[in-house]
């Protein structure tokens, strides 16, 4: 039997693409667009979430606080909508700028509220097979490595969040020198395209 393999080895997935940046015309948004375009060309389906444009409220309030003795707690409608988005996809890609050697509060708040007990951790984990976080950052790879910021980010955002919530196949990609010059940005856009192609 002849099996046609695309560059993603035939595993076409439904992918939730979460963009977190205050400006719609940011470089970070351009990275997300290029990734999405190429992932679609490679056979994936993309569902987009734009946290700023949708006005997501990142503040955890009582209604969405995990109840340690109640795994079946019903969370707020806003959170249930976000959970349903995750549930109808098989993979997640989060694209943001790196702020203070971590991810922005908006994305942190989305995870705080939505990746909640009984859905993302506890006896039940996220129903996602693959996760990728792309973080654009001004500093070079050397600057990140100098104080171990690169491994800190991989540990915290990779193992500490995606891995902890059951995503076995996860990675964190730092897009360094994102404000350097046009040539560097062009190279980073190509890298986003390559990641979309191979996702
Ligand atoms: C509040 C804030 C904190 C930042 N912290 C960092 C940082 O810790 N490390 C770094 O390399 N860049 C940092 N930056 C720079 C951004 O990562 C950079 O401006 C961005 O990735 C460029 O993409 P953009 O043009 O889409 O915003 C920070 C920027 C802001 C606004």
mmCIF file of C-alpha atoms and ligand atoms in Angstrom:
data_model
loop_
_atom_site.group_PDB
_atom_site.id
_atom_site.type_symbol
_atom_site.label_atom_id
_atom_site.label_comp_id
_atom_site.label_asym_id
_atom_site.label_seq_id
_atom_site.Cartn_x
_atom_site.Cartn_y
_atom_site.Cartn_z
ATOM 1 C CA UNK A 1 0.000 0.000 0.000
ATOM 2 C CA UNK A 2 1.337 3.413 -0.916
ATOM 3 C CA UNK A 3 1.220 5.819 2.009
ATOM 4 C CA UNK A 4 1.741 9.500 1.291
ATOM 5 C CA UNK A 5 3.645 11.231 4.059
ATOM 6 C CA UNK A 6 3.584 14.996 4.423
ATOM 7 C CA UNK A 7 6.494 16.696 6.186
ATOM 8 C CA UNK A 8 4.680 16.264 9.486
ATOM 9 C CA UNK A 9 4.761 12.506 8.795
ATOM 10 C CA UNK A 10 1.047 12.344 8.131
ATOM 11 C CA UNK A 11 -0.064 13.183 11.672
ATOM 12 C CA UNK A 12 -2.371 16.045 10.868
ATOM 13 C CA UNK A 13 -3.640 17.643 14.012
ATOM 14 C CA UNK A 14 -6.106 20.197 15.247
ATOM 15 C CA UNK A 15 -3.948 22.878 16.791
ATOM 16 C CA UNK A 16 -4.974 25.638 19.172
ATOM 17 C CA UNK A 17 -2.781 28.667 18.476
ATOM 18 C CA UNK A 18 -2.754 31.088 21.408
ATOM 19 C CA UNK A 19 -1.345 34.546 20.665
ATOM 20 C CA UNK A 20 -0.466 36.849 23.527
ATOM 21 C CA UNK A 21 0.726 40.319 22.560
ATOM 22 C CA UNK A 22 -0.814 43.755 23.172
ATOM 23 C CA UNK A 23 -0.276 44.920 19.557
ATOM 24 C CA UNK A 24 -2.001 43.264 16.598
ATOM 25 C CA UNK A 25 0.836 44.339 14.249
ATOM 26 C CA UNK A 26 3.660 43.126 16.507
ATOM 27 C CA UNK A 27 6.574 41.023 15.342
ATOM 28 C CA UNK A 28 5.316 38.334 17.708
ATOM 29 C CA UNK A 29 1.953 38.319 15.896
ATOM 30 C CA UNK A 30 3.806 38.029 12.571
ATOM 31 C CA UNK A 31 5.645 34.987 13.944
ATOM 32 C CA UNK A 32 2.281 33.422 14.902
ATOM 33 C CA UNK A 33 0.863 34.171 11.427
ATOM 34 C CA UNK A 34 3.807 32.587 9.625
ATOM 35 C CA UNK A 35 3.684 29.524 11.869
ATOM 36 C CA UNK A 36 -0.080 29.145 11.261
ATOM 37 C CA UNK A 37 0.203 29.575 7.504
ATOM 38 C CA UNK A 38 2.888 26.930 7.229
ATOM 39 C CA UNK A 39 1.192 24.517 9.640
ATOM 40 C CA UNK A 40 -1.995 24.740 7.543
ATOM 41 C CA UNK A 41 0.048 24.123 4.398
ATOM 42 C CA UNK A 42 1.480 21.042 6.119
ATOM 43 C CA UNK A 43 -2.034 19.705 6.711
ATOM 44 C CA UNK A 44 -2.916 20.848 10.223
ATOM 45 C CA UNK A 45 -6.062 22.699 11.252
ATOM 46 C CA UNK A 46 -5.521 25.879 13.263
ATOM 47 C CA UNK A 47 -7.948 27.433 15.736
ATOM 48 C CA UNK A 48 -6.747 30.821 16.926
ATOM 49 C CA UNK A 49 -7.077 32.473 20.309
ATOM 50 C CA UNK A 50 -5.983 36.116 20.558
ATOM 51 C CA UNK A 51 -6.001 36.870 24.273
ATOM 52 C CA UNK A 52 -5.671 40.658 24.027
ATOM 53 C CA UNK A 53 -8.086 41.190 21.129
ATOM 54 C CA UNK A 54 -10.640 38.925 22.835
ATOM 55 C CA UNK A 55 -10.230 40.842 26.088
ATOM 56 C CA UNK A 56 -9.492 37.778 28.202
ATOM 57 C CA UNK A 57 -9.447 38.623 31.923
ATOM 58 C CA UNK A 58 -6.276 37.035 33.321
ATOM 59 C CA UNK A 59 -7.135 37.639 36.954
ATOM 60 C CA UNK A 60 -7.971 34.520 38.952
ATOM 61 C CA UNK A 61 -11.094 35.137 41.050
ATOM 62 C CA UNK A 62 -12.833 32.986 43.633
ATOM 63 C CA UNK A 63 -15.128 31.303 41.121
ATOM 64 C CA UNK A 64 -12.138 29.794 39.294
ATOM 65 C CA UNK A 65 -9.988 28.983 42.294
ATOM 66 C CA UNK A 66 -9.388 25.242 42.466
ATOM 67 C CA UNK A 67 -11.287 23.469 45.184
ATOM 68 C CA UNK A 68 -8.844 20.843 46.454
ATOM 69 C CA UNK A 69 -11.579 18.574 47.786
ATOM 70 C CA UNK A 70 -13.883 18.942 44.764
ATOM 71 C CA UNK A 71 -12.445 17.740 41.470
ATOM 72 C CA UNK A 72 -15.794 18.333 39.761
ATOM 73 C CA UNK A 73 -16.015 22.028 40.575
ATOM 74 C CA UNK A 74 -17.852 23.977 37.875
ATOM 75 C CA UNK A 75 -15.735 26.933 36.832
ATOM 76 C CA UNK A 76 -16.881 30.257 35.334
ATOM 77 C CA UNK A 77 -18.478 30.384 31.872
ATOM 78 C CA UNK A 78 -15.450 32.251 30.519
ATOM 79 C CA UNK A 79 -13.170 29.433 31.679
ATOM 80 C CA UNK A 80 -15.505 26.693 30.402
ATOM 81 C CA UNK A 81 -15.392 28.311 26.944
ATOM 82 C CA UNK A 82 -11.575 28.218 26.982
ATOM 83 C CA UNK A 83 -11.564 24.605 28.223
ATOM 84 C CA UNK A 84 -13.845 23.621 25.324
ATOM 85 C CA UNK A 85 -11.401 25.233 22.908
ATOM 86 C CA UNK A 86 -8.604 23.101 24.306
ATOM 87 C CA UNK A 87 -10.760 19.967 24.275
ATOM 88 C CA UNK A 88 -11.551 20.186 20.579
ATOM 89 C CA UNK A 89 -7.855 20.360 19.666
ATOM 90 C CA UNK A 90 -4.986 17.887 19.907
ATOM 91 C CA UNK A 91 -2.083 20.260 20.222
ATOM 92 C CA UNK A 92 -1.334 23.738 21.488
ATOM 93 C CA UNK A 93 1.052 26.428 20.307
ATOM 94 C CA UNK A 94 1.483 29.533 22.450
ATOM 95 C CA UNK A 95 3.219 32.552 20.940
ATOM 96 C CA UNK A 96 4.234 35.493 23.136
ATOM 97 C CA UNK A 97 7.044 37.877 23.936
ATOM 98 C CA UNK A 98 9.328 37.014 26.814
ATOM 99 C CA UNK A 99 8.840 39.570 29.585
ATOM 100 C CA UNK A 100 11.084 39.483 32.616
ATOM 101 C CA UNK A 101 12.553 36.116 31.632
ATOM 102 C CA UNK A 102 9.138 34.525 31.629
ATOM 103 C CA UNK A 103 5.843 34.844 29.815
ATOM 104 C CA UNK A 104 3.460 37.823 30.070
ATOM 105 C CA UNK A 105 0.885 38.040 32.863
ATOM 106 C CA UNK A 106 -1.938 37.734 30.314
ATOM 107 C CA UNK A 107 -0.791 34.271 29.228
ATOM 108 C CA UNK A 108 0.060 33.295 32.797
ATOM 109 C CA UNK A 109 -3.477 34.270 33.838
ATOM 110 C CA UNK A 110 -4.998 32.251 30.983
ATOM 111 C CA UNK A 111 -3.079 29.215 32.228
ATOM 112 C CA UNK A 112 -3.824 29.959 35.905
ATOM 113 C CA UNK A 113 -7.564 30.047 35.235
ATOM 114 C CA UNK A 114 -8.045 27.558 32.395
ATOM 115 C CA UNK A 115 -5.438 24.846 33.060
ATOM 116 C CA UNK A 116 -7.284 24.109 36.240
ATOM 117 C CA UNK A 117 -7.613 21.254 38.723
ATOM 118 C CA UNK A 118 -9.740 18.401 37.384
ATOM 119 C CA UNK A 119 -9.078 19.478 33.791
ATOM 120 C CA UNK A 120 -5.335 20.005 33.353
ATOM 121 C CA UNK A 121 -3.883 18.483 36.502
ATOM 122 C CA UNK A 122 -4.973 16.103 39.216
ATOM 123 C CA UNK A 123 -6.241 12.704 38.110
ATOM 124 C CA UNK A 124 -7.160 14.148 34.715
ATOM 125 C CA UNK A 125 -4.590 15.841 32.491
ATOM 126 C CA UNK A 126 -4.921 18.018 29.411
ATOM 127 C CA UNK A 127 -6.198 16.120 26.366
ATOM 128 C CA UNK A 128 -3.270 17.436 24.280
ATOM 129 C CA UNK A 129 -0.558 15.354 22.618
ATOM 130 C CA UNK A 130 1.824 18.135 21.695
ATOM 131 C CA UNK A 131 2.742 21.590 22.949
ATOM 132 C CA UNK A 132 5.012 24.362 21.765
ATOM 133 C CA UNK A 133 5.772 27.746 23.263
ATOM 134 C CA UNK A 134 7.474 30.302 21.020
ATOM 135 C CA UNK A 135 8.845 33.270 22.943
ATOM 136 C CA UNK A 136 10.324 36.270 21.155
ATOM 137 C CA UNK A 137 12.984 38.066 23.179
ATOM 138 C CA UNK A 138 15.370 40.977 22.799
ATOM 139 C CA UNK A 139 18.394 39.318 24.399
ATOM 140 C CA UNK A 140 20.857 36.997 22.739
ATOM 141 C CA UNK A 141 21.161 33.274 23.484
ATOM 142 C CA UNK A 142 24.455 34.033 25.258
ATOM 143 C CA UNK A 143 22.810 36.588 27.556
ATOM 144 C CA UNK A 144 20.095 34.079 28.468
ATOM 145 C CA UNK A 145 22.659 31.352 29.118
ATOM 146 C CA UNK A 146 24.844 33.605 31.299
ATOM 147 C CA UNK A 147 22.505 33.367 34.285
ATOM 148 C CA UNK A 148 20.773 30.126 33.346
ATOM 149 C CA UNK A 149 17.641 31.955 32.156
ATOM 150 C CA UNK A 150 17.340 29.604 29.179
ATOM 151 C CA UNK A 151 17.229 26.462 31.274
ATOM 152 C CA UNK A 152 14.995 28.220 33.827
ATOM 153 C CA UNK A 153 12.435 28.972 31.096
ATOM 154 C CA UNK A 154 12.594 25.426 29.717
ATOM 155 C CA UNK A 155 12.138 24.000 33.208
ATOM 156 C CA UNK A 156 9.338 26.330 34.261
ATOM 157 C CA UNK A 157 7.289 26.661 31.076
ATOM 158 C CA UNK A 158 8.177 23.288 29.594
ATOM 159 C CA UNK A 159 8.408 20.717 32.368
ATOM 160 C CA UNK A 160 6.652 22.774 35.055
ATOM 161 C CA UNK A 161 3.546 23.623 33.056
ATOM 162 C CA UNK A 162 3.182 21.662 29.792
ATOM 163 C CA UNK A 163 4.798 18.465 31.077
ATOM 164 C CA UNK A 164 3.103 18.701 34.460
ATOM 165 C CA UNK A 165 -0.280 18.966 32.731
ATOM 166 C CA UNK A 166 0.262 15.785 30.716
ATOM 167 C CA UNK A 167 1.628 17.096 27.407
ATOM 168 C CA UNK A 168 4.332 14.523 26.764
ATOM 169 C CA UNK A 169 5.702 16.007 23.575
ATOM 170 C CA UNK A 170 6.471 19.630 24.420
ATOM 171 C CA UNK A 171 9.122 22.167 23.534
ATOM 172 C CA UNK A 172 10.000 25.788 24.195
ATOM 173 C CA UNK A 173 11.588 27.812 21.395
ATOM 174 C CA UNK A 174 13.209 31.126 22.246
ATOM 175 C CA UNK A 175 13.463 33.553 19.318
ATOM 176 C CA UNK A 176 16.465 35.613 20.371
ATOM 177 C CA UNK A 177 17.540 39.074 19.173
ATOM 178 C CA UNK A 178 13.987 39.794 18.018
ATOM 179 C CA UNK A 179 14.541 43.555 18.014
ATOM 180 C CA UNK A 180 18.036 43.461 16.482
ATOM 181 C CA UNK A 181 17.678 44.163 12.764
ATOM 182 C CA UNK A 182 15.656 43.240 9.678
ATOM 183 C CA UNK A 183 17.960 40.377 8.709
ATOM 184 C CA UNK A 184 17.601 38.748 12.129
ATOM 185 C CA UNK A 185 13.829 39.150 12.054
ATOM 186 C CA UNK A 186 13.723 37.643 8.575
ATOM 187 C CA UNK A 187 15.681 34.641 9.860
ATOM 188 C CA UNK A 188 13.304 34.275 12.820
ATOM 189 C CA UNK A 189 10.272 34.399 10.502
ATOM 190 C CA UNK A 190 11.889 31.607 8.459
ATOM 191 C CA UNK A 191 12.365 29.618 11.657
ATOM 192 C CA UNK A 192 8.675 30.063 12.520
ATOM 193 C CA UNK A 193 7.812 28.812 9.043
ATOM 194 C CA UNK A 194 10.059 25.784 9.513
ATOM 195 C CA UNK A 195 8.457 25.017 12.889
ATOM 196 C CA UNK A 196 4.993 25.219 11.285
ATOM 197 C CA UNK A 197 6.133 22.962 8.478
ATOM 198 C CA UNK A 198 7.524 20.308 10.831
ATOM 199 C CA UNK A 199 4.958 20.560 13.613
HETATM 200 C C1 LIG B 1 7.755 44.357 30.061
HETATM 201 C C2 LIG B 1 8.828 43.823 29.170
HETATM 202 C C3 LIG B 1 9.756 42.943 29.687
HETATM 203 C C4 LIG B 1 10.741 42.392 28.855
HETATM 204 N N1 LIG B 1 11.619 41.489 29.387
HETATM 205 C C5 LIG B 1 12.530 40.905 28.580
HETATM 206 C C6 LIG B 1 13.416 39.910 29.105
HETATM 207 O O1 LIG B 1 13.365 39.538 30.264
HETATM 208 N N2 LIG B 1 14.322 39.365 28.239
HETATM 209 C C7 LIG B 1 14.421 39.735 26.933
HETATM 210 O O2 LIG B 1 15.260 39.198 26.210
HETATM 211 N N3 LIG B 1 13.570 40.655 26.413
HETATM 212 C C8 LIG B 1 12.639 41.253 27.192
HETATM 213 N N4 LIG B 1 11.774 42.183 26.689
HETATM 214 C C9 LIG B 1 11.851 42.502 25.255
HETATM 215 C C10 LIG B 1 10.778 41.740 24.444
HETATM 216 O O3 LIG B 1 10.896 40.365 24.599
HETATM 217 C C11 LIG B 1 10.880 42.140 22.986
HETATM 218 O O4 LIG B 1 10.589 43.496 22.908
HETATM 219 C C12 LIG B 1 9.902 41.401 22.108
HETATM 220 O O5 LIG B 1 10.154 40.038 22.082
HETATM 221 C C13 LIG B 1 9.965 41.886 20.681
HETATM 222 O O6 LIG B 1 8.840 41.425 20.004
HETATM 223 P P1 LIG B 1 7.615 42.411 19.678
HETATM 224 O O7 LIG B 1 8.182 43.481 18.776
HETATM 225 O O8 LIG B 1 6.585 41.555 19.007
HETATM 226 O O9 LIG B 1 7.154 42.956 21.012
HETATM 227 C C14 LIG B 1 10.801 42.757 27.493
HETATM 228 C C15 LIG B 1 9.854 43.650 26.980
HETATM 229 C C16 LIG B 1 8.882 44.182 27.800
HETATM 230 C C17 LIG B 1 7.866 45.143 27.216
#
